[in-house]
Short mmCIF file of C-alpha atoms and ligand atoms in Angstrom, two decimals:
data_model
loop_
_atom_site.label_atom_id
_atom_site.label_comp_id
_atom_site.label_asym_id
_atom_site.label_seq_id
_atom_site.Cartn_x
_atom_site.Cartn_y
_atom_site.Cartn_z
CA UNK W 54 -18.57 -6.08 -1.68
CA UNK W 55 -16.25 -8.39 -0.09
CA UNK W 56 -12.44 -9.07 0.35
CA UNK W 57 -10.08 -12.13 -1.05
CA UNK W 58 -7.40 -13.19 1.58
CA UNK W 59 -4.61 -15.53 -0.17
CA UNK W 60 -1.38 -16.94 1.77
CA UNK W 61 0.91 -16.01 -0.59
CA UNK W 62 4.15 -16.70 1.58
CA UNK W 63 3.90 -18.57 5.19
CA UNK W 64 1.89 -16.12 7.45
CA UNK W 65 1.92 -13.60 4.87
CA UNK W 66 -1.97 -12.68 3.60
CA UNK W 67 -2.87 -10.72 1.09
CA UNK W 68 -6.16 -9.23 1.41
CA UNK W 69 -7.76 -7.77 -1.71
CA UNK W 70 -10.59 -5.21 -1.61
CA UNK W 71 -11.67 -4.58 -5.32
CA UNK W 72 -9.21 -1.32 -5.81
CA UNK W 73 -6.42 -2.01 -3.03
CA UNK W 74 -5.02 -4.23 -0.97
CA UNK W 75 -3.26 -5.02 2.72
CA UNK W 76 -1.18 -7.45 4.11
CA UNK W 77 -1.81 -9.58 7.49
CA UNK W 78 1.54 -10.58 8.55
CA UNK W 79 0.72 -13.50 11.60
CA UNK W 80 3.79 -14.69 13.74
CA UNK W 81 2.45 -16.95 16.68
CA UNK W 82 -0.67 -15.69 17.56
CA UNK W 83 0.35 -11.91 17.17
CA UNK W 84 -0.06 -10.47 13.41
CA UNK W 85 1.29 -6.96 11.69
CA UNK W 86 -1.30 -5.19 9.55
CA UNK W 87 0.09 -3.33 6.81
CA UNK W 88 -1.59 -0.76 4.98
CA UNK W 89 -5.58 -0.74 5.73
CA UNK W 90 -7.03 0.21 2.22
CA UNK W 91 -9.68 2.86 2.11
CA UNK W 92 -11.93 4.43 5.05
CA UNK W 93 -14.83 2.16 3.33
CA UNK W 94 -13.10 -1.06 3.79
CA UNK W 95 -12.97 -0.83 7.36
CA UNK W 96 -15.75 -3.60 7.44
CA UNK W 97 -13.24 -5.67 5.23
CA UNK W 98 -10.04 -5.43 7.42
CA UNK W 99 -12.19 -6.67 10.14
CA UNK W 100 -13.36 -9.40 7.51
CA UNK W 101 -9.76 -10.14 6.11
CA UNK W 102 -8.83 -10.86 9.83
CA UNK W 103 -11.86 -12.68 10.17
CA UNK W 104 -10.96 -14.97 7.45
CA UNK W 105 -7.34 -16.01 8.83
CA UNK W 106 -9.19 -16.95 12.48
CA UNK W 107 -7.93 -13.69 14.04
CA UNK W 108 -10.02 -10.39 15.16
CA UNK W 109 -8.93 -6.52 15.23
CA UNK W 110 -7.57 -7.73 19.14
CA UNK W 111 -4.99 -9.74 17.68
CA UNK W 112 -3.10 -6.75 15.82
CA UNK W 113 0.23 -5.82 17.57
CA UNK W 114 1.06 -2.95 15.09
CA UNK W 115 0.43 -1.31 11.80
CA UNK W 116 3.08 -0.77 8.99
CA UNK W 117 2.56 1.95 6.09
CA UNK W 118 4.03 1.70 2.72
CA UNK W 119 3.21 4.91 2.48
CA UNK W 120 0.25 8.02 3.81
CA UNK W 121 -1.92 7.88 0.24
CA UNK W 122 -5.86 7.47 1.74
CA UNK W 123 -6.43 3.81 -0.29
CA UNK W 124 -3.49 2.48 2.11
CA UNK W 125 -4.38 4.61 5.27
CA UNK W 126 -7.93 4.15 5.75
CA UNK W 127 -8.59 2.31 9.52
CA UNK W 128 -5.27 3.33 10.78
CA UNK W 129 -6.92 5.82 13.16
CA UNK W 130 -10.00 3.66 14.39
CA UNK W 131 -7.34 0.63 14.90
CA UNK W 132 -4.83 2.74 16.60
CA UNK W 133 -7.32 4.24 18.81
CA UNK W 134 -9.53 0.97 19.91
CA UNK W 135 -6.67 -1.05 20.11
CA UNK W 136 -4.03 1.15 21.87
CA UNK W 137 -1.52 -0.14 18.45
CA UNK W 138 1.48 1.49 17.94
CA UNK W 139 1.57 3.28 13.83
CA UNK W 140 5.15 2.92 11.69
CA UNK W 141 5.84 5.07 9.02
CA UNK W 142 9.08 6.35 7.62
CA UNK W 143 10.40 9.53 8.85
CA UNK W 144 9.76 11.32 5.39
CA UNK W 145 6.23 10.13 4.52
CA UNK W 146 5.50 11.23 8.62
CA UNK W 147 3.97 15.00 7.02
CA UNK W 148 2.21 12.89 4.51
CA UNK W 149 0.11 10.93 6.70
CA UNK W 150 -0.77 13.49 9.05
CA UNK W 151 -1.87 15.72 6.39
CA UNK W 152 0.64 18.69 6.75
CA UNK W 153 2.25 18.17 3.35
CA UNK W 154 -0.40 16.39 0.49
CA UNK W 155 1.75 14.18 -1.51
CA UNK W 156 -1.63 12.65 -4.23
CA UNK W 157 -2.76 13.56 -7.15
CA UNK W 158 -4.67 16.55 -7.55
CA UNK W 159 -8.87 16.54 -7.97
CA UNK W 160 -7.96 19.27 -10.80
CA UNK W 161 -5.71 16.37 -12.74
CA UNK W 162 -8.33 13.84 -12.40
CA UNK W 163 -11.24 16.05 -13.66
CA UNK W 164 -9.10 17.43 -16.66
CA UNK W 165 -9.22 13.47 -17.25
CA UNK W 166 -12.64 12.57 -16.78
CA UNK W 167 -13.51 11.84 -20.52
CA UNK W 168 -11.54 8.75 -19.93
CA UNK W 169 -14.36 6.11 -19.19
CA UNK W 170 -12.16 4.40 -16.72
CA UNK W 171 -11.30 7.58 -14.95
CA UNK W 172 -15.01 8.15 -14.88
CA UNK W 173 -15.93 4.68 -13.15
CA UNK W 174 -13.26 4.74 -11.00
CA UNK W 175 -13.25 8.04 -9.85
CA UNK W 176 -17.27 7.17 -8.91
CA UNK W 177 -15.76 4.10 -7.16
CA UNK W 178 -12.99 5.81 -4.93
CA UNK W 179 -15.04 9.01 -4.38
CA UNK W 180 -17.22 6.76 -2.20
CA UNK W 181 -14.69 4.59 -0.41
CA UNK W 182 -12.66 7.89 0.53
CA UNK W 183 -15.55 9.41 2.16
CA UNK W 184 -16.14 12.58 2.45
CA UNK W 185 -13.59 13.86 5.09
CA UNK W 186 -9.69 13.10 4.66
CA UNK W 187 -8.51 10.44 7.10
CA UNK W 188 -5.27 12.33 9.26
CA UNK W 189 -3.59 9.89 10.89
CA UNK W 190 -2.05 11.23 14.53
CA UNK W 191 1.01 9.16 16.81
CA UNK W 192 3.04 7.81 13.95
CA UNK W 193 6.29 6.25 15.16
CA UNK W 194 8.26 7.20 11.89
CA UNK W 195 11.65 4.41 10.99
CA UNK W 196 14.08 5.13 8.91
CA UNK W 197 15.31 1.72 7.62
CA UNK W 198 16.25 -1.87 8.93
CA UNK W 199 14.53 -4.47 10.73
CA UNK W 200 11.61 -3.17 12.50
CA UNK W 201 10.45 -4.88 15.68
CA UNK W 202 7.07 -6.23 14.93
CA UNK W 203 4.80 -9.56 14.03
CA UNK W 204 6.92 -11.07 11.08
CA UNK W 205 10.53 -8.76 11.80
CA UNK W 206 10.14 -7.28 8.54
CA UNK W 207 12.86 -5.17 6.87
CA UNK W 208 11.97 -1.37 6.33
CA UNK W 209 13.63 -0.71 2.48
CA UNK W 210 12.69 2.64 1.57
CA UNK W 211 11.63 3.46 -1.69
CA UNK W 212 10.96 7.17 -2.52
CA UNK W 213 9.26 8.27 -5.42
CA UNK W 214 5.40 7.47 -5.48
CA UNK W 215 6.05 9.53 -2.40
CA UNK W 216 8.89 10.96 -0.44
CA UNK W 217 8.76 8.55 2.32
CA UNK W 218 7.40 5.51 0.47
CA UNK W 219 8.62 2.14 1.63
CA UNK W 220 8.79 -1.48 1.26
CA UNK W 221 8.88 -4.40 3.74
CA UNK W 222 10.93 -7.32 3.20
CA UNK W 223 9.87 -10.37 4.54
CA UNK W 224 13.05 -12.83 4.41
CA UNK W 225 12.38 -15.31 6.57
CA UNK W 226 8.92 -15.67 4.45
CA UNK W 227 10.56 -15.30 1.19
CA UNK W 228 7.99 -12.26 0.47
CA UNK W 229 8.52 -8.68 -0.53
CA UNK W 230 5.89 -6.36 -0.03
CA UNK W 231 6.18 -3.48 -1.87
CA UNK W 232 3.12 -1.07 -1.94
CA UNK W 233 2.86 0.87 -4.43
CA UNK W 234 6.54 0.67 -5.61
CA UNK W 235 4.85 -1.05 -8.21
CA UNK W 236 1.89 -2.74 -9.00
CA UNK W 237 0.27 -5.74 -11.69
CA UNK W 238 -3.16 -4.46 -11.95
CA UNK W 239 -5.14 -1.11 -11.31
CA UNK W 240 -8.64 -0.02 -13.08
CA UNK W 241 -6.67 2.59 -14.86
CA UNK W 242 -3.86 0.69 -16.22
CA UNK W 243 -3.98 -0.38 -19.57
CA UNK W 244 -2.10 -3.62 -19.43
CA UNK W 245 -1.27 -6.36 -16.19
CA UNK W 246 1.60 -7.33 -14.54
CA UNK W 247 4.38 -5.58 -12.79
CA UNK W 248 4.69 -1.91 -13.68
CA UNK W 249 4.99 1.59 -11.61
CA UNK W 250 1.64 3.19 -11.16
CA UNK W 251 0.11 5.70 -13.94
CA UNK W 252 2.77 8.97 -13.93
CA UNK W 253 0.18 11.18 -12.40
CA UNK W 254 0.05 9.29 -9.19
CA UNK W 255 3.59 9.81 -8.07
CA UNK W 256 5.70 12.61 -6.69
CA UNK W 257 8.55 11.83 -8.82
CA UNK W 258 8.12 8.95 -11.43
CA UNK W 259 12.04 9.13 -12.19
CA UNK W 260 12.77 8.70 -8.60
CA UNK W 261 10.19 5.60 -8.57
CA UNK W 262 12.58 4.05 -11.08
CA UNK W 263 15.70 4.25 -9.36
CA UNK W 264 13.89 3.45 -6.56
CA UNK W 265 13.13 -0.29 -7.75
CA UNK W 266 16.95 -1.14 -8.01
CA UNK W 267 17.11 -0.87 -4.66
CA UNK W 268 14.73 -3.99 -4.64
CA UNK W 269 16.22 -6.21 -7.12
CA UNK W 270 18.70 -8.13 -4.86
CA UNK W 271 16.46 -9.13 -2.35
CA UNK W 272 15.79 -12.87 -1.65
CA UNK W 273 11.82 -13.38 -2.12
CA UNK W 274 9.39 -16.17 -4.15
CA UNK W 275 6.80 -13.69 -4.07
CA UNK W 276 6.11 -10.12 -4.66
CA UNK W 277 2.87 -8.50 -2.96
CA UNK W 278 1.76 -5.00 -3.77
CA UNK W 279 -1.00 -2.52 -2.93
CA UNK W 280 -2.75 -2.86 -6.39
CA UNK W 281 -3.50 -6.02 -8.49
CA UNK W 282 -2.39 -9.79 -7.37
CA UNK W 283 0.55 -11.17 -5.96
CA UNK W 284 3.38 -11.59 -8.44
CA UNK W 285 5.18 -15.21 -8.14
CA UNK W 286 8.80 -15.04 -8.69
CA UNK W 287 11.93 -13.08 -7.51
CA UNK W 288 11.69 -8.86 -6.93
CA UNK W 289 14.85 -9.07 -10.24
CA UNK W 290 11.90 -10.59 -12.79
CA UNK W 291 8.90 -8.29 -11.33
CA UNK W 292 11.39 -5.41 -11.46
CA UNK W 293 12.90 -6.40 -14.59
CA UNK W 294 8.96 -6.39 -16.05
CA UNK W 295 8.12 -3.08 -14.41
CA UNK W 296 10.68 -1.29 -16.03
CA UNK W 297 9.92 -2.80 -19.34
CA UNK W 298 6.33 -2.11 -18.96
CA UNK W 299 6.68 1.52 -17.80
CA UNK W 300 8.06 4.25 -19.98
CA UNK W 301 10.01 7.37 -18.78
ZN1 ZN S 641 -0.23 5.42 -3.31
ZN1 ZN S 642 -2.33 2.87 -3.61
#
């Protein structure tokens, strides 16, 4: 069990767990987590920081893409031991704290369970989730626009996985970090590279389309998301291949 931290962009780490991933944005000494992968990797974010020469003491805040539990997972124990402040758009707010469920049902992944994947994976997450839902309390919810943290990322929203779902632009780093806008690898897709995540895992799959125009202007050498690795070129060619790669 362990974690993979590449600097994909200056200052920008990705930090892979085997089914999801974060991002450790440093500026100075100071650094912006974003996402926090399951409530079983808490032992890796510590790890991931461990590996760029920084502790848990170091965070100044914590960005979501977006409330699912594989991106939310030691938002509370951070927030709490380390007094850190919690962004989240306005709309994914509900989400995160639990009030509205935005995820795929347990009743749509056991009608699927003769899939072998679904099977192994579903054995996989089951533990990492744990058995009580993480609920995440004090979220200071953006809309969109620069945000004033570690790294002055850019808050582009991009609804569809969820409501509120949204992606940080990096542009002084030349990164985009997109969540799970889209991914390039997941145990349950069939193929790699960029592509939107399996239709059952959204709220509105059409909506996740439209919602990757919105990212194909933006200046960036590199494209990090919450699932699979880093994708090296500009958000037009990853968003170019995810629509390719994804039927309606
Ligand atoms: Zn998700
Ligand atoms: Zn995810």
């Amino acid at each position: 069990m362990r974690v993979d931290v590449v600097e994909v962009a200056p200052g920008v780490h990705h930090a892979r767990a085997k089914h999801v991933s974060w991002v450790l944005v440093t500026d100075g000494t100071d650094v912006t987590l974003v996402d926090s992968g399951y409530p079983g990797d808490r032992a890796r974010v510590a790890a991931s920081l461990e590996a760029i020469g920084r502790s848990p003491a170091d965070l100044s805040a914590i960005l979501l893409t977006h409330g699912h539990p594989d991106h939310i997972g030691s938002v509370e124990h951070l927030r709490r031991v380390h007094r850190l402040p919690v962004r989240v758009h306005e709309r994914e707010v509900a989400n995160a704290r639990g009030q509205r469920i935005e995820q795929v049902s347990e009743a749509t992944l056991l009608r699927m369970l003769w899939r072998p994947d679904v099977m192994v994976w579903l054995f996989d997450v089951l533990r990492l989730k744990g058995a009580r839902p993480e609920r995440l309390r004090d979220l200071e919810p953006f809309t969109a626009g620069r945000l004033d943290v570690p790294g002055a990322p850019v808050a582009v929203p991009t609804p569809g996985h969820t409501s509120g779902h949204t992606s940080f632009h990096l542009p002084d780093r030349g990164a985009l970090l997109v969540g799970d806008a889209l991914m390039t690898g997941h145990a349950l897709a069939r193929q790699s590279g960029p592509q939107l995540l399996p239709a059952f895992f959204n709220t509105d799959t059409a909506q996740a389309r439209a919602s990757l125009e919105r990212l194909r202007g933006l200046a960036a050498e590199v494209v990090v998301p919450g699932h699979g690795p880093a994708f090296h070129g500009s958000p037009d060619v990853a968003v170019r291949q995810a629509l390719d790669r994804s039927p309606r």
